[in-house]
Amino acid sequence: MATIYIDNAPHPANPKENLLHTCLTLGFDLPYFCWHPAMGSVGACRQCAVKQFKDERDTHGKIVMACMTPASEGARISIRDPEAVEFRAAVVEGLMLHHPHDCPVCDEGGHCHLQDMTVMTGHDYRRYTYHKRTYRNQNLGPLVNHEMNRCIQCYRCVRFYRDYAGGHDLNVFHLRNTTYFGRHADGVLENEFSGNLVEVCPTGVFTDKTYAAHYTRKWDLQFAPSVCVHCGLGCNISPGERYGILRAIFSRFNREVNGYFLCDRGRFGYGFVNSPARIRRPLLRREPVSKAVAVEYAASLFFGGKVIGIGSPRASLEANFALRELVGPDRFFGGDGLISKILEILRSSPAQLPSLYDVELSDAVLVLGEDLTNVAPRMALSVRQSVRQQPLQIAEKLRIPLWLDQSVREAVHGELGPLFIASTSATALDDIATLTYRAAPDDLARLGFAVAHALDSGSPAVSGPVPGSVDRIVSALQAAQRPLVICGPSCGSEPLINAAANIARSLCRNGRVAGLSYVVPECNSLGLALLGGRPLEEALPEIHNGASVIALENDIYRRLPAFRPATTLIALDHLNNRTTADADLTLPAATFAEGDGTLISNEGRAQRFFQVFVPGDDIQESWRWLRDILVASGRRESGLWPNLDSIISAMCAAVPALADVREAAPSAAFRIAGQKVPREPRRFSGRTSMFANIDVHEPEPPADPDAPLAFSMEGAPVQPPSSLIPFFWSPGWNSPQSVGKFQSEVGDGLRGGDPGVRLIEPSRDVPGAWFENIPAAFEPRVGEWLFVPLFHLFGSEELSVHSPAIAELAVKPYVAINPEDATLLRVSAADRAAITAQGVTHELPIQIRPDLPRGVTGLPPLEGIGLPAWGKIRRIS
């Protein structure tokens, strides 16, 4: 550590950081615009000016930009120096010359970084009396709104979009004294992380178009700490509600998981909570009934009949455990063979199980069989950062500080570290890949096994031809300090999963600190596997033999197309779907925003999500419905599991693998100086008039027996544990930049540690047996094609497509084939293909895709064609 002097007082500082980073970490309020902890410094806005002195005898000093000046030993600066204060005020005044006075109608109002910094510098009067410069705004699609007149030219947007997220269709355009940030023409932003512009932009140039439709302000929203449910990565979010409507999703910082950023599906896919397709009352044979009647009917099934339960990878641990207790462990189904195999490998592998932050730090990456951008998008963003790790050594040798972003990028001249992608089709990461290899899943597995054997001769050898790229992949992995292998079940191939495990083991045997990351398809896929449960396919004989079925938050037809209910079907879910349409009894389940529970991410991190608001009608958490049925059936006494803590305790006692889940967040009894944590900001307004049309008396806030959070703005005025932070706000810091006040060091983890508890850690002992089931090479056959799933960010996931903005962008079904196969079939892109599976015929448009291997046909996951959502492969003649 170094010692620097700020206004003549000594302070500790990290000499590898700049003065702005240091001042903010120390708690000083120094204004800035262009700097961002995840993107470094470019010195574009000149707002963070301070006075720097040579030594204690220097009384004149000079103005420097804190974000461009290292925090070196003995540095002496003044934040309060009159000249520095005047300089910063002049900069803000210059930036505000052309800025519109539209704060009352701006969607950024009240959580705007420009507002915060303008107040911080003391600027309050506009002396400029001439015409303002104005721009034409662009239509950027249904997700992001564009208001260019508010721009202050900080360059954050293009730096994030192009340099950080790899987008190509947003840029900065110059003409004389005019600077314009936008696309070359109107059109939907193409990058999968475009929604982050909303939080990256310090003004209201880019705003959330879905949030704007709700006509509310951030300070009037009620929040809760939560977890994204749209993939298996467990990104942290802060959902905002008002009047019983979920109105926005904001990123909740967790350094180990999503950091500052979310994908567009996670940010904008919340609309299913407000969907007209929501189930709001119990329906018995499609007729509304009371909760008591519904529970009594469900309980009657257990008097002499056989009942099985089908769990869900998108339901909480608590809900799945309650179903397991209701039907019995031997009648609880939902296991997936590939997810179980992944869990078995993770428990026994010596490789590190990396967080998304660890993925960013990897210096050589091999992706086997996954299209990360569409299956695990936030991981794809981390992989984009990983290719910078090796080139950063060039900057270090030149003694360029890594936070000096533009200089670092000029020093490395666009050089990228090793990234190898082996997939069935093109991916959005191919533009930064060292090498891509496209083949059928069996051939991808053969490549993996060949790499493992080349790394360690003890690994089984591959007979026959293998791709010539093996040597190049092996050399890069051997030279890396932190190599990483990424795989998953998307191809439906167990040999592919085994090959990834062999590669990681080979690297570990050679002394490398290797990482092994498996993506999983849904928010609780790994949690369901840890809970146990018989394979889903084994439920079919039970159903055909007359067993009644309780389906938990599950459109079973998506996972088990051969499913046909033989007797009684009870469905618990949020939304109407094909399963609820066939159900005798439908029970309205709470969404993530309306209930509490625990999810386990792909890295084995258990994280708690909390209720944002109390739902209306008869909606309640699935585990409460199942508890009521369990009690009504007479097998448990009344008073069972009165709150979330009680069911978590029962689950931890019954399932040893989940014993640490209770550590994911404090219990409901947690208090700070006797007070709960408020869900509402201190500026929350209108509470006394929200129900004035119903009653002039202010209603009492709902009680919450499940969480140490209050449905109120009253509560502890201090920072709670990280897992209980509903939103980020600090006096004078209303914008997303307020997160810095909650971090142990700006850009680092939250004080007290980041949310979540890891349930899986690497094995100390390298297992004794290699996986040896090497498949034969794939050979195209005349008249036969291998169908593989082609996933899409918008359209492939079950819940987000119920959001109107996402539905507008969702891909339409199609069949994709190789050009040579199209020639053999004598078809073109103007034709349509008839696909028959499970007795249903679909006529789909044809796409000619040269990125698909010969003999392989791609198809987006589509209900009813026999292709489950995460990639069971079938040959269809």
PDB file of C-alpha atoms in Angstrom, residues 13 69 75 90 119 169 205 214 253 437 476 551 624 676 697 778 794 846 863:
ATOM      1  CA  ALA A  13      -4.003   3.899  -1.302  1.00  0.00           C
ATOM      2  CA  THR A  69      -3.417  10.206 -12.362  1.00  0.00           C
ATOM      3  CA  ALA A  75       0.981  11.996  -3.936  1.00  0.00           C
ATOM      4  CA  ALA A  90     -17.175  25.274 -15.004  1.00  0.00           C
ATOM      5  CA  VAL A 119     -25.826  19.134  -7.302  1.00  0.00           C
ATOM      6  CA  ASP A 169     -24.047  -1.318 -34.650  1.00  0.00           C
ATOM      7  CA  VAL A 205     -29.851   9.424 -23.409  1.00  0.00           C
ATOM      8  CA  HIS A 214     -45.273   2.387 -16.570  1.00  0.00           C
ATOM      9  CA  PHE A 253     -24.085  -5.810  -8.014  1.00  0.00           C
ATOM     10  CA  TYR A 437     -14.680 -25.805 -35.165  1.00  0.00           C
ATOM     11  CA  ALA A 476      -2.621 -22.671 -25.573  1.00  0.00           C
ATOM     12  CA  ALA A 551     -46.787 -30.973 -11.764  1.00  0.00           C
ATOM     13  CA  ARG A 624     -47.384 -23.198   0.737  1.00  0.00           C
ATOM     14  CA  LYS A 676     -36.085  -4.597   9.635  1.00  0.00           C
ATOM     15  CA  HIS A 697     -57.294   5.582   6.081  1.00  0.00           C
ATOM     16  CA  PHE A 778     -20.455 -38.801 -37.247  1.00  0.00           C
ATOM     17  CA  PHE A 794     -35.265 -14.266 -27.321  1.00  0.00           C
ATOM     18  CA  ILE A 846     -36.213 -23.175 -44.289  1.00  0.00           C
ATOM     19  CA  GLU A 863     -43.181 -27.194 -28.151  1.00  0.00           C
TER      20      GLU A 863
END
